[in-house]
Amino acid sequence: MLKRLLRNDELLHKAEWLETLSLYSGIGLWDAILHEGDAMHPKARWTWSSEFRRLCGYKTEAEFPNVVQSWSDRLHPDDAPATFAAFGSTCQTGVGYDVKYRLKVKDGSYRWFRATGGVVLDEK
């Protein structure tokens, strides 16, 4: 695999492109950097896109902070086991996931979400 460092202007362009995609595609994005493979660890770093927050009824990071509990505490209890299992399997195997779940949004109602994604595993 060919690797190279991106120049600052390339990184800024890619960040701008991703933000534009997030704002206008109607797709909520998120990213997590797990701590020692643990998504729930306090040192795990989570980032929610502004569009994901909007889909949940929130406007700011203060209302929906960049921590896993912003999402996990809002999962419908009936959907949590399968959702966590799908994500956990992906973290262990590297094979992508496709899961549907309900999330409690700001007004207190539940909204259906479909999450698809994958992981980039660290080289060891």
C-alpha positions as a printed Julia matrix, in Angstrom:
124×3 Matrix{Float64}:
   0.0    0.0    0.0
   1.37   3.4   -0.96
   1.29   5.94   1.81
   2.14   9.61   1.67
   1.64  12.6    3.88
  -0.93  15.11   2.75
   0.04  18.74   2.58
  -1.86  21.14   4.82
  -3.78  22.6    1.88
  -4.82  19.09   0.78
  -6.03  18.32   4.3
  -7.98  21.57   4.47
  -9.58  20.87   1.09
 -10.57  17.34   2.15
 -11.98  18.62   5.46
 -14.0   21.28   3.61
 -15.26  18.7    1.13
 -16.33  16.35   3.94
 -18.1   19.16   5.82
 -19.95  20.2    2.64
 -20.93  16.59   1.95
 -22.18  16.23   5.51
 -24.21  19.44   5.42
 -25.99  18.86   2.12
 -26.34  15.1    1.77
 -28.77  14.52   4.62
 -26.4   11.91   5.99
 -25.21  12.09   9.56
 -21.57  11.16   9.9
 -19.55  10.17  12.91
 -16.06   9.04  13.69
 -14.59   7.24  16.68
 -11.07   6.56  17.77
 -11.33   3.77  20.29
  -9.12   3.5   23.34
  -7.5    0.06  23.45
 -10.38  -1.27  21.34
 -13.04   0.01  23.75
 -15.67   2.33  22.27
 -17.11   3.09  25.71
 -13.81   4.02  27.37
 -13.67   7.65  28.59
 -10.51   8.16  26.52
 -12.23   7.03  23.3
 -12.68  10.06  21.02
 -16.0   10.52  19.24
 -16.97  13.17  16.71
 -20.55  13.72  15.52
 -21.22  15.75  12.39
 -23.47  18.77  12.58
 -25.88  16.94  10.26
 -26.09  13.97  12.63
 -26.87  16.37  15.45
 -29.52  18.07  13.3
 -31.14  14.72  12.47
 -31.39  14.13  16.23
 -32.86  17.6   16.83
 -29.75  19.22  18.33
 -27.92  22.28  17.1
 -24.69  22.39  19.05
 -21.95  20.24  20.48
 -22.97  21.5   23.93
 -26.38  19.85  23.45
 -24.98  16.64  21.91
 -21.34  16.36  23.07
 -18.61  14.43  21.3
 -18.8   11.41  23.61
 -20.23   7.96  22.91
 -22.89   8.38  25.59
 -24.54  11.14  23.55
 -25.59   8.34  21.22
 -25.56   5.18  23.35
 -27.73   6.63  26.12
 -30.4    7.44  23.51
 -30.58   4.0   21.87
 -33.93   2.28  22.21
 -33.48  -0.53  24.79
 -34.85  -3.12  22.35
 -32.32  -2.13  19.68
 -29.2   -1.67  21.82
 -28.01  -5.32  21.97
 -28.09  -5.88  18.19
 -26.61  -2.46  17.48
 -23.73  -2.93  19.9
 -23.17  -6.46  18.57
 -22.97  -5.23  14.96
 -20.49  -2.5   15.84
 -18.47  -4.82  18.09
 -18.23  -7.45  15.37
 -16.96  -4.85  12.91
 -14.34  -3.66  15.39
 -13.07  -7.22  15.82
 -13.25  -8.44  12.23
 -12.94  -5.32  10.1
 -16.04  -6.41   8.13
 -18.55  -3.58   7.67
 -21.89  -3.32   9.4
 -25.43  -2.4    8.37
 -27.87  -1.95  11.24
 -31.18  -0.23  11.89
 -32.03   1.2   15.3
 -34.21   3.74  17.04
 -32.65   6.72  18.74
 -34.39   9.09  21.12
 -34.24  12.56  19.59
 -34.45  15.93  21.33
 -38.27  16.07  21.46
 -38.33  12.73  23.32
 -39.67  10.64  20.46
 -37.77   7.81  18.8
 -36.55   8.1   15.23
 -35.34   5.22  13.05
 -31.76   5.36  11.77
 -29.87   3.08   9.43
 -26.17   2.95  10.07
 -23.67   1.5    7.65
 -19.97   1.7    8.09
 -16.69   0.08   8.78
 -13.45   0.48  10.59
  -9.84   1.14   9.83
  -7.85  -1.18  12.04
  -4.5   -0.06  13.41
  -1.4   -1.75  12.12
   0.16  -3.87  14.81
